[in-house]
Every structure is written in C-alpha cells, then in structure tokens.
Short mmCIF file of C-alpha atoms in Angstrom, two decimals:
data_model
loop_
_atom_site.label_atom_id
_atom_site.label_comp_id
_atom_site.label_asym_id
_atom_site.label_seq_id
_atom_site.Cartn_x
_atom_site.Cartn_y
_atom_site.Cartn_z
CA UNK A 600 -1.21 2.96 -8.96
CA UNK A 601 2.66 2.70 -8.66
CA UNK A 602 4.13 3.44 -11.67
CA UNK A 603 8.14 3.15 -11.06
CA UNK A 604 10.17 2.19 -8.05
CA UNK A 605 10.13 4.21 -5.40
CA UNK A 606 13.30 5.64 -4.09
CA UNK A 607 14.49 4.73 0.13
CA UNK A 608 14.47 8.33 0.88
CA UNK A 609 10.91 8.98 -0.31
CA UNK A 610 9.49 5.63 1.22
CA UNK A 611 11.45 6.83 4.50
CA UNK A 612 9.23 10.34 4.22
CA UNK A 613 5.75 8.17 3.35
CA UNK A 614 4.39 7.79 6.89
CA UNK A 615 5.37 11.22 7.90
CA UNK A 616 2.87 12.33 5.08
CA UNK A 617 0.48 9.86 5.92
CA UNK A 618 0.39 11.38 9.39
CA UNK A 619 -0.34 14.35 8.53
CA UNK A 620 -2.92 14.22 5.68
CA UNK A 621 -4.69 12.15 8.32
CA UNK A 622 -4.34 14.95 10.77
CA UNK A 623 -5.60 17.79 7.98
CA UNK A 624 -8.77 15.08 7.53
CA UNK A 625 -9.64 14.80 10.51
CA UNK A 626 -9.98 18.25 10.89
CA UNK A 627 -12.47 18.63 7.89
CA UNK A 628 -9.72 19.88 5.32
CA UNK A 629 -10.26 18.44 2.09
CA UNK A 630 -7.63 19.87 -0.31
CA UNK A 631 -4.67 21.69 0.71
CA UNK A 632 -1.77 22.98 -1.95
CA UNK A 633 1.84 21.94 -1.71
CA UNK A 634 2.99 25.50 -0.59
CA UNK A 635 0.25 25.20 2.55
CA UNK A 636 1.40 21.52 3.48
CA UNK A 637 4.92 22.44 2.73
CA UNK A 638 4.88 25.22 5.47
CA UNK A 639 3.17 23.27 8.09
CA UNK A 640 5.80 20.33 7.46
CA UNK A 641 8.81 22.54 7.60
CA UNK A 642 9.70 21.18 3.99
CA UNK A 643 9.99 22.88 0.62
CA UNK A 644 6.86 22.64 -1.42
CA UNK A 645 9.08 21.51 -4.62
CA UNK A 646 10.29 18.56 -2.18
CA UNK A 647 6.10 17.80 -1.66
CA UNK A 648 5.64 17.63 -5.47
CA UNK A 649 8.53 15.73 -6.35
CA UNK A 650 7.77 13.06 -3.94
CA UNK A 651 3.99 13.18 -4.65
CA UNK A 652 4.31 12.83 -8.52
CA UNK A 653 5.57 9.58 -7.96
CA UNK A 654 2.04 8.31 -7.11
CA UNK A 655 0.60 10.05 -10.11
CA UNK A 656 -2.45 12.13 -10.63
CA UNK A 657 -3.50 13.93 -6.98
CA UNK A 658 -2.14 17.14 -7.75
CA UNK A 659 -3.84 19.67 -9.42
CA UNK A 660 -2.58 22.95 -10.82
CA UNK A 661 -4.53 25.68 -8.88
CA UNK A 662 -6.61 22.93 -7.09
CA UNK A 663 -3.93 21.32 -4.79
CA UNK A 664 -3.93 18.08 -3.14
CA UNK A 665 -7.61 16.18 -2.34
CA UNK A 666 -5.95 14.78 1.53
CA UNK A 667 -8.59 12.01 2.03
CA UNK A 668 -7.63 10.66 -1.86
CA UNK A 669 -3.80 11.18 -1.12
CA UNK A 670 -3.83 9.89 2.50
CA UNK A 671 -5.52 6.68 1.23
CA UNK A 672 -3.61 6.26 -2.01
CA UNK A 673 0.05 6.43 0.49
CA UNK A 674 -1.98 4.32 2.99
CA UNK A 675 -2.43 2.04 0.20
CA UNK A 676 1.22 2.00 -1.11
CA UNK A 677 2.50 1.52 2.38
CA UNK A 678 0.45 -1.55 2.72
CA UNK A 679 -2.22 -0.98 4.89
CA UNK A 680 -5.28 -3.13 3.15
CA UNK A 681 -3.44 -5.86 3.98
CA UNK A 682 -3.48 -6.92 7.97
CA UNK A 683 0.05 -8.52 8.52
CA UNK A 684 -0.48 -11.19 11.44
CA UNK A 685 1.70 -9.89 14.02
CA UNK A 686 3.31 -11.75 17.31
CA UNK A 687 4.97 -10.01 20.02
CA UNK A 688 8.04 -11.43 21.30
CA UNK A 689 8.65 -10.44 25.11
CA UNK A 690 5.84 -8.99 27.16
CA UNK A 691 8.17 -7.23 29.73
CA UNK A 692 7.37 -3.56 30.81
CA UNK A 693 8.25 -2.39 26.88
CA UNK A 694 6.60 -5.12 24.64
CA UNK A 695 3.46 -5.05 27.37
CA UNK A 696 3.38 -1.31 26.81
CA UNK A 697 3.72 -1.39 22.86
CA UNK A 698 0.93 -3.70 22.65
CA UNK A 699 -1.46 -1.43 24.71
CA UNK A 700 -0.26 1.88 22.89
CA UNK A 701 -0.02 1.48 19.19
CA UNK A 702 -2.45 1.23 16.97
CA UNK A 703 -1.80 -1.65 14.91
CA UNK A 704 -4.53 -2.09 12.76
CA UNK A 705 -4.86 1.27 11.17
CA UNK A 706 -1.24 0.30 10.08
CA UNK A 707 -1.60 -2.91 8.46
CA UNK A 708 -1.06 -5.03 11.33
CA UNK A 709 -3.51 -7.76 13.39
CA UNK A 710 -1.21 -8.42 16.86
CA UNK A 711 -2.53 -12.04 17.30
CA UNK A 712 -0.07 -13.57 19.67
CA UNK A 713 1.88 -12.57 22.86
CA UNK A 714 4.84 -14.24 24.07
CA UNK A 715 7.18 -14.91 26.89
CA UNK A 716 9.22 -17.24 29.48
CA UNK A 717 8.90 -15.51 32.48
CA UNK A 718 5.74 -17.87 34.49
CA UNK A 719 4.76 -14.96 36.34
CA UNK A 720 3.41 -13.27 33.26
CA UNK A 721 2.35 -15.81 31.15
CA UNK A 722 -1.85 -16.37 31.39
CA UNK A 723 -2.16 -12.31 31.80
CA UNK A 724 -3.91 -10.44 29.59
CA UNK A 725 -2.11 -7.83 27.24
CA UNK A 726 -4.37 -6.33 24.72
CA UNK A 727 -6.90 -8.35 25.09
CA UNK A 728 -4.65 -11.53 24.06
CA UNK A 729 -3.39 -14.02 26.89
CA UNK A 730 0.42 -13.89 27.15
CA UNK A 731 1.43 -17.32 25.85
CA UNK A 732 4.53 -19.78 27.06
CA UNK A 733 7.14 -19.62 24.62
CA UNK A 734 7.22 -22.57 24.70
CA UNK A 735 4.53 -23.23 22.44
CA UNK A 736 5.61 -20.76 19.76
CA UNK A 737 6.73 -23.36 16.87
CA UNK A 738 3.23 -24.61 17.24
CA UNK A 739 1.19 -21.41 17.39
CA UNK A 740 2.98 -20.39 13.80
CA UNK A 741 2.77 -23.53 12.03
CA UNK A 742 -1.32 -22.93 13.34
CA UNK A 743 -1.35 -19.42 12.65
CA UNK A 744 1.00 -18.29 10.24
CA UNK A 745 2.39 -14.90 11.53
CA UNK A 746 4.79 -13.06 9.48
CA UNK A 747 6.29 -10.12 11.56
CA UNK A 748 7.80 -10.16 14.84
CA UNK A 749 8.14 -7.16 17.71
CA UNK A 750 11.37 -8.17 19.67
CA UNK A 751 11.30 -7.06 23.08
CA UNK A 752 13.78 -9.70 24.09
CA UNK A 753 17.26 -9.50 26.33
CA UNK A 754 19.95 -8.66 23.31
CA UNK A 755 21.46 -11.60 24.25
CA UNK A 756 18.50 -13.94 23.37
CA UNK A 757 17.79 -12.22 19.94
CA UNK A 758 19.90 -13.96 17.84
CA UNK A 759 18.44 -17.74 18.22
CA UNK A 760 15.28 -16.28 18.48
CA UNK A 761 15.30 -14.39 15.37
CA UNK A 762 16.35 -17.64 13.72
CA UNK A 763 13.64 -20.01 14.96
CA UNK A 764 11.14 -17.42 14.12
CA UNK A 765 12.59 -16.90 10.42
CA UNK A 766 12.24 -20.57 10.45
CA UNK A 767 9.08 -20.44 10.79
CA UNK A 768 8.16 -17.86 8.26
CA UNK A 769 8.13 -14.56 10.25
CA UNK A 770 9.45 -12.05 7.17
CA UNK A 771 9.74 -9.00 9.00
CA UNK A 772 11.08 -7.49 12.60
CA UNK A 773 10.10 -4.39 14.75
CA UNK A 774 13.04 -4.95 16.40
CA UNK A 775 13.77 -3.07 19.97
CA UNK A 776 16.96 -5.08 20.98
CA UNK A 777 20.45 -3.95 20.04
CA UNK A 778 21.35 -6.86 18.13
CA UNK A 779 21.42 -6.16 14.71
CA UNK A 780 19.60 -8.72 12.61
CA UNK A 781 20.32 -7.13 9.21
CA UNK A 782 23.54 -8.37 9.03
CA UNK A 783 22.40 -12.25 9.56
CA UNK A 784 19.42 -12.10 7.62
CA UNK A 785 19.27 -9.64 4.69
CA UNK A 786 16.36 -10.99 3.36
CA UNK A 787 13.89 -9.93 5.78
CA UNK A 788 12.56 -6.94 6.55
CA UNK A 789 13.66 -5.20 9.90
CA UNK A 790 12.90 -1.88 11.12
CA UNK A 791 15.04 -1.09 14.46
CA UNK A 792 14.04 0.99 17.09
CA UNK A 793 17.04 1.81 19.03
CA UNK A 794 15.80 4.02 21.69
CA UNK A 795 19.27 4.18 23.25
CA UNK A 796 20.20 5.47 20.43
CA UNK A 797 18.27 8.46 20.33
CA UNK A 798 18.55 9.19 24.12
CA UNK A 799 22.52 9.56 23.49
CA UNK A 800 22.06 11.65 20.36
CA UNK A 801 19.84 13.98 22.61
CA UNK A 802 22.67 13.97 24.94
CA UNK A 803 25.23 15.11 22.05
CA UNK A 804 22.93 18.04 21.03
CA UNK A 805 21.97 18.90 24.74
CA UNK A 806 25.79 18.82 25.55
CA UNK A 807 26.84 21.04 22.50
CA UNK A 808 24.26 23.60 22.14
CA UNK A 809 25.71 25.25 18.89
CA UNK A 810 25.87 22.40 16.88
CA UNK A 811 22.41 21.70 17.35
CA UNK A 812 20.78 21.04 13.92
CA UNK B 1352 40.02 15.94 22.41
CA UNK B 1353 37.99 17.57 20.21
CA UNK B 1354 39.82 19.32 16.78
CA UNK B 1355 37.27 20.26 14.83
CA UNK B 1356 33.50 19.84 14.61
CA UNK B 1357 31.83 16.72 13.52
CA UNK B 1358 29.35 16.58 10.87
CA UNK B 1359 26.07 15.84 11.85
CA UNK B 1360 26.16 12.01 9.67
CA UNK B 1361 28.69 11.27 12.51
CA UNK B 1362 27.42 12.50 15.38
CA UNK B 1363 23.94 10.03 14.38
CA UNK B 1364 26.58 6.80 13.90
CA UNK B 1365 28.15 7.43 17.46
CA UNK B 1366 25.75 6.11 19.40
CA UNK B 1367 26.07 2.91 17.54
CA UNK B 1368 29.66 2.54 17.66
CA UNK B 1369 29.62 3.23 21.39
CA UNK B 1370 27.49 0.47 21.34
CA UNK B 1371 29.27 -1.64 19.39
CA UNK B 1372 32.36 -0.92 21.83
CA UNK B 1373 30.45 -1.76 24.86
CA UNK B 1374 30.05 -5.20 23.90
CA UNK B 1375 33.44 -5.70 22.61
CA UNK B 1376 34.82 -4.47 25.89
CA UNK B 1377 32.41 -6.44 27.77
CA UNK B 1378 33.74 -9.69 26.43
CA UNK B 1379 36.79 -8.70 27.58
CA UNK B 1380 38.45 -7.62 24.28
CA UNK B 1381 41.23 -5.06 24.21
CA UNK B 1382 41.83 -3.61 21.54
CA UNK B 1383 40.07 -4.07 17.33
CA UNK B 1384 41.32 -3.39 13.67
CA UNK B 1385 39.34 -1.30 12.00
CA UNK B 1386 38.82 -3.58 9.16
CA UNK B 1387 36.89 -6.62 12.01
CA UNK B 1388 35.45 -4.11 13.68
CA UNK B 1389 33.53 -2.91 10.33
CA UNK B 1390 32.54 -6.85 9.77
CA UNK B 1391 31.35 -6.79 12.57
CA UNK B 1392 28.92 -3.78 12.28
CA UNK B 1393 28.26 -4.14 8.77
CA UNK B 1394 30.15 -1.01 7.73
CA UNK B 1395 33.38 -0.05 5.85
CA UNK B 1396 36.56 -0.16 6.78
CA UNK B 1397 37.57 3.43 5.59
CA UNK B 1398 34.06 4.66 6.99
CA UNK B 1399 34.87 3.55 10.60
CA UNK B 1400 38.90 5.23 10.12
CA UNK B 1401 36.99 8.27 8.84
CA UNK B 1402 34.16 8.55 11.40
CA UNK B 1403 36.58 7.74 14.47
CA UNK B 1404 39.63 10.00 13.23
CA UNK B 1405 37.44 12.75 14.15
CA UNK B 1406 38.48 12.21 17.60
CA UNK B 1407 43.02 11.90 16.75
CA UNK B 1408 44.80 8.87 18.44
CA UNK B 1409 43.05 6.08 19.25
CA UNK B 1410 43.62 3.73 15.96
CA UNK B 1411 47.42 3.21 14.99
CA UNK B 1412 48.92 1.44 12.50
CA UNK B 1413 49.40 -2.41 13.10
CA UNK B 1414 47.20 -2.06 16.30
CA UNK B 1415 43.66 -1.33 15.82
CA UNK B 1416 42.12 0.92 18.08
CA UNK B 1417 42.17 0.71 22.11
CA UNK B 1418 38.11 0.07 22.71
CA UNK B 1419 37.46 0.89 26.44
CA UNK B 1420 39.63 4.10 25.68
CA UNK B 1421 37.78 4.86 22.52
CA UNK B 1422 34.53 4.10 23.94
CA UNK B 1423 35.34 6.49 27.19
CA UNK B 1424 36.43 9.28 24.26
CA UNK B 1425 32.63 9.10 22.40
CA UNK B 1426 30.91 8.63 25.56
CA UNK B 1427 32.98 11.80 26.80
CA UNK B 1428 31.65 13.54 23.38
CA UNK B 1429 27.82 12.64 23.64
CA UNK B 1430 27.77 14.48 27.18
CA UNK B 1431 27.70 11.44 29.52
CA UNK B 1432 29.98 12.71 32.48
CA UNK B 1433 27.21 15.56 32.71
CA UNK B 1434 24.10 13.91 34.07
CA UNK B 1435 21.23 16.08 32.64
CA UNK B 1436 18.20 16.26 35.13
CA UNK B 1437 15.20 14.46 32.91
CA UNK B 1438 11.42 14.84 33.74
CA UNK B 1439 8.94 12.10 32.75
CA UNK B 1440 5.42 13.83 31.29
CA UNK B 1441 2.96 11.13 30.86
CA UNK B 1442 2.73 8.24 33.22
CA UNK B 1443 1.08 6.33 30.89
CA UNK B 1444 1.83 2.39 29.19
CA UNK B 1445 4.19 3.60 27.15
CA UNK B 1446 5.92 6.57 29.79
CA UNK B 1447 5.92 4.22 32.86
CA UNK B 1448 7.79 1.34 30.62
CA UNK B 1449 10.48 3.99 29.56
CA UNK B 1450 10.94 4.78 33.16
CA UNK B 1451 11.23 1.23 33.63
CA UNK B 1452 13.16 0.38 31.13
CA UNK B 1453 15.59 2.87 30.33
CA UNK B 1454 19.25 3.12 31.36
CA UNK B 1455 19.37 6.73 31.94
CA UNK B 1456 22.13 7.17 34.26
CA UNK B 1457 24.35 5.33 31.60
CA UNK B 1458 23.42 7.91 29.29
CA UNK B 1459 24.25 10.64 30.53
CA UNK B 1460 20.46 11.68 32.16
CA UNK B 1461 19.30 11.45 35.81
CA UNK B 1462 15.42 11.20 36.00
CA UNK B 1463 14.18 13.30 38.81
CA UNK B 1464 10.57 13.26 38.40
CA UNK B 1465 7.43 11.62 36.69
CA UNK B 1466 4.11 13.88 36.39
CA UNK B 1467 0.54 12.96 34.84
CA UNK B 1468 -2.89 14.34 35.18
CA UNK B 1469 -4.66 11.26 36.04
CA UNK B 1470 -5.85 11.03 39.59
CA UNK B 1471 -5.66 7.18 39.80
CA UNK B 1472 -1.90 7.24 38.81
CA UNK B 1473 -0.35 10.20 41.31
CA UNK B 1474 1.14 8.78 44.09
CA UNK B 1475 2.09 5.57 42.46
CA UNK B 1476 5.77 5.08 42.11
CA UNK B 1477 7.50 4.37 39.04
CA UNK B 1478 11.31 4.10 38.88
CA UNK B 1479 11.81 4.96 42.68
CA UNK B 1480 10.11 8.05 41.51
CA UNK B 1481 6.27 8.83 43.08
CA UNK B 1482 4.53 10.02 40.22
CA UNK B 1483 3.35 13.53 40.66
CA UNK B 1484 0.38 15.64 39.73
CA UNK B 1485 1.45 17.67 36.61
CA UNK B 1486 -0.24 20.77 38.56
CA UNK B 1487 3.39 21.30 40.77
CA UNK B 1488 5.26 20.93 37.37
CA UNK B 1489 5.97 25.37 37.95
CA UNK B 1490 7.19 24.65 41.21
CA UNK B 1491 9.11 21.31 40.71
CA UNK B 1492 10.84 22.75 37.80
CA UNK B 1493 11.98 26.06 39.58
CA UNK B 1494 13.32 24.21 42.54
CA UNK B 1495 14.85 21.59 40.89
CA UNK B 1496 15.79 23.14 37.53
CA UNK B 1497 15.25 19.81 34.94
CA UNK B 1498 17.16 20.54 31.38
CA UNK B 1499 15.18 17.58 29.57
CA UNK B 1500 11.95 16.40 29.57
CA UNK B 1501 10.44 13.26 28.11
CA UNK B 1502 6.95 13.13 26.50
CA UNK B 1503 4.53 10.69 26.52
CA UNK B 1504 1.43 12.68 26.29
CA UNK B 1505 -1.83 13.06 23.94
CA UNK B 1506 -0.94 15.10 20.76
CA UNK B 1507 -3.08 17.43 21.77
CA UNK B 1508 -1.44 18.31 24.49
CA UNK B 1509 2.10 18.69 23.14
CA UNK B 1510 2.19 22.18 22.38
CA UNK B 1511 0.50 23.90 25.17
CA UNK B 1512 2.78 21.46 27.62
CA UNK B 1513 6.16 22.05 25.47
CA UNK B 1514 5.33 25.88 25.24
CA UNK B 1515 5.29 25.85 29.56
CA UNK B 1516 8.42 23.29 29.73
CA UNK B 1517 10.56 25.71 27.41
CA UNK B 1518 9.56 28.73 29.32
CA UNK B 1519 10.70 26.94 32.67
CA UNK B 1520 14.30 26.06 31.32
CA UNK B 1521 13.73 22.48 29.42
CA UNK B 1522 16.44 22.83 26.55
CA UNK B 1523 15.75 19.29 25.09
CA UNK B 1524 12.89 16.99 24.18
CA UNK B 1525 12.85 13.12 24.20
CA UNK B 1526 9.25 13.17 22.26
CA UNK B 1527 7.17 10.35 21.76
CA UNK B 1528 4.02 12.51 20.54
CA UNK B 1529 3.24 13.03 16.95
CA UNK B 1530 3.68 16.88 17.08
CA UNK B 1531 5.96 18.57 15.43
CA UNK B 1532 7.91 20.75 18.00
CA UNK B 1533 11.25 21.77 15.68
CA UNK B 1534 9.22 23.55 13.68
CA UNK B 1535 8.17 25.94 16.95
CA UNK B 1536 11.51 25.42 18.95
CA UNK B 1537 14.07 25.75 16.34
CA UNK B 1538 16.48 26.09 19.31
CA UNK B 1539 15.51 23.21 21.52
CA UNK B 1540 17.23 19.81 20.83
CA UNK B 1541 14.65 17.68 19.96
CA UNK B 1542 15.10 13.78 19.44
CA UNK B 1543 11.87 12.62 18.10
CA UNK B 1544 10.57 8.73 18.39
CA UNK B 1545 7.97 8.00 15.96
CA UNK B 1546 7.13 4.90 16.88
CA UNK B 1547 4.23 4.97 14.69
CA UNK B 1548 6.37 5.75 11.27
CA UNK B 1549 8.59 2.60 12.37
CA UNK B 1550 5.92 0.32 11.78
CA UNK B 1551 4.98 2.28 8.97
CA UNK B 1552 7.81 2.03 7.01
CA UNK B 1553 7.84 -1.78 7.66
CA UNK B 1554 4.62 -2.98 6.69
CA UNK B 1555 5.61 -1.11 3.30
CA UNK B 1556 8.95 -3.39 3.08
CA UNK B 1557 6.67 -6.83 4.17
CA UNK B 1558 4.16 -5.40 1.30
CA UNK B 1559 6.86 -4.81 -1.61
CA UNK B 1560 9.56 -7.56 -0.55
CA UNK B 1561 11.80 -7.00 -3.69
CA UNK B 1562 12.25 -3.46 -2.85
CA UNK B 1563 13.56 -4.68 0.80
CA UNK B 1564 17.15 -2.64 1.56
#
C-alpha cells in the first residue's frame, strides 16, 4: 500500500482523518469528495488530496473518496491490525480512568497488565484486569512480552521506571508525566500528553482574547 | 512587560519552559545559561534566546537568565494571577480524575462546579465540589458567571451543550470530546485533548520504527 515515506506533518493529521471517515461511516455515507470533507474539517480540499495521494488510488475524479475503503486503508497504515500488548503504569485516579475510557483495541492496542505500589489498590479491578504489585513487573514482561507503556507515574519516578521497562523491551510510551523521555531514549517511541500544558495555553488565549488563533 | 506580540509557535513552547523553570527553581537553582538550559530541554541555544527575548531583560550577558523571575514573567503572560472560574461537564472516569488530578489553581483556573446527568453521580463530591445535576447549569452559570468550562461528555452531546455554555458567557473550552467546536466558535478559545489521536499517532511510530522522530 505505502508507496514512499510519509512526511511527520501528514502522519500527525492521520488519526484526525481516521476519526472522521469513521464518523461519515457510521452514519451510512459511503463516498464523500474532498471539497465536502474539506468543509466539514475546516481544511482546504487541495490539503485533503495532497495528503490522501500519498496512500494511492481512493480518489476518484468526479467519484470522490469510498470512506469505509479510506478509513480502513489509514487504519491500516497507522497500525491497527496489529494489537500492541499494552501495560499501564500507575493506576491512580488518571491511569484508573484511562483504562476505563479509551478504547484501546479499535486502536491497535490489547491493555493486558495494570500496575502499581500503592497496597490499597493493588488486587482491584480496573478494566476488567486486577491491578498488579509492581513488584512483579520484570516477571510479568519476561512472561508476557508487552511493548508499550501508559505512564501515570509521580514525574519524579519516571525516569528509573522508563529504564527498567525499556529493559525489558517496552518500545513505546503514552507518557502523562512531565519528564521528558525523548531526550534519554531516542529510540523509542513516545507520544506525551502534557495536559498541563494545554490547560496553560488555554489560559494564554483566555487571558488575551485578540490573539486568539 | 510585554513589547510586542508573540507568535503563536511561542506562545505553544511557554508552557514547557515554565515548566522547565519550575523544576530548576525547585532544586533551588538561581539563575541558568541559555546554552544548559537548552541541554537540558533538548532545544537550541539561539531558540531559547529567541523565544525568551520576547519578554526584554531577564538573560544578560555572562549571567544566564534569573529563573524564579523569568518563570514569574511567563506565568504573568499565560494569565495565572487571574484565576478564571472553570466548570466541570461530565462527571464521568475520565472528568472526575481531571478534577482529581489537576492543579488548577496553579494554572491560573479556580473550579467552581462539577455537573452530570446521571442520577447515581449528583450529590457525590468530587474535588470538594458536590457534583450537580446539569439541569441548574442556567442558574449556576448566571449567579456565578464561569468563563471556562471543561468537557468530558458523549460526542453527541458536545454541540447542543457548547451552543448553551457560549450563550451563558463560557469564552473557553478545555475539550476532551471528539467534536469539532472551532469550526462553530471561531471566537471561543478552544484547547482540544484528543486523547484518542495520541495513541493514534503512536501505534503508527511502534508499527513503522525506522520512521520514529
């Protein structure tokens, strides 16, 4: 299917896509032209076909986009056939919440393990998994194999735990502390979600109206 | 303090270097060159003198840059000394652990109420807050006159419930739903979290490793 690299910027713009072709789907659409899907994304339609051609072959002159084809072909590129064995790191109010609320298999993810030292939560059930003792993490991936990691860990905790789990072949991070693991291990894959950050950018734009976009 | 405005690349690195200088100063460090401080955060040099020149006077020559002051000067700039009243919509997993979780206060937000629809959830507290039936949101709101509201509601309930927030005086959006609200508010700050794209765009980086960064 992939016939050249694909850029950061478009990879960046996949799930957005994704999202909505899924949403278009659902509703019963089955094609829908760049200048439609362009307006309802609040893009240009010449920014839809650029980053479209790259996958080759779903747009049609005068026909438009087939979604369901599309949606699968970008679920495909982003990985999705593919369940990525998953552990969560941290099962406070945040990492308890994440694994209730997300929907990790339609994304290429099997959550398969729940960890954390606090005795009072370990042996509850998250998700239908039993919060484990960290304790017995070395063993449960030498069993089990997981490669990414959600870190919902104290900041102050990340960095030795990031290393014993890279040790133990964990490739990628959803990372929600504020330490920033790219800088230690550029090898693995880490998507941050700093929602601190975003709070105080919503500040900035709340606090100086005209600047706003 | 401000001379001129800041371009909107900045304002998004802010948060991070006021994070950055948060840590620094908690350690009990004075003052940084801008060439560690870049080590440190994986940047430039000239992009930090750039980005922090915006705001005249706090880096000289053979000194480095006084943090706590510096940190006081962005914090001063993303609209902390004005704490904007914040409403919680959506008591759910994922709303109750943001209440939980979040440092609003040092962010320049005071959260003043939590509302859901669910029976079995009004009443319960969250936060110091009792969470309250989203049928007094009218009144709450004129009384009490919230500027920001967080959402943690059904997609399908986004734009009926943004459409009533912006007519009662909500000028920003923390939203963790999946609709699109800039394109309908093109004048309401809007900080989206798509928690969803996150993991996304990393199960395409654990698919195509070589592409990583």
């Amino acid at each position: 299917m992939r016939k050249k690299a694909i850029s950061a910027s478009v990879i960046k713009r996949l799930p957005r896509y994704y999202r909505f072709l899924g949403d278009l789907s659902l509703k019963g659409i089955e094609r829908i032209s760049s200048g439609n899907l362009a307006r309802r994304m609040g893009v240009t339609a010449s920014q839809i076909r650029q980053d479209l051609n790259c996958f080759g072959g779903f747009g049609q002159q005068g026909y438009g986009y087939n979604i369901e084809q599309l949606r699968l072909a970008i679920g495909d590129i982003l990985g999705f056939s593919n369940a990525k064995k998953t552990i969560l790191i941290g099962a406070g109010n945040l990492g308890r919440a994440l694994a209730a609320h997300m929907d990790f298999a339609g994304k290429g993810y099997q959550l398969i393990g729940v960890f954390d030292k606090k005795p009072s939560l370990i042996g509850q059930v998250v998700s239908d998994l039993p919060i484990r003792d960290i304790a017995g993490l070395d063993e449960f991936c030498r069993e089990n194999r997981p490669e990414m990691a959600i870190l919902c860990i104290p900041r102050e905790e990340t960095q030795e735990t990031a290393r014993t789990l890279v040790s133990l072949g964990i490739r990628g991070f959803w990372n929600f502390t504020h330490y920033d693991l790219s800088v230690e291990f550029p090898d693995v894959a880490v998507e941050n979600v700093h929602l601190g950050d975003s709070l105080m950018t919503l500040s900035y734009h709340l606090s100086h109206p005209k600047d706003t976009k």
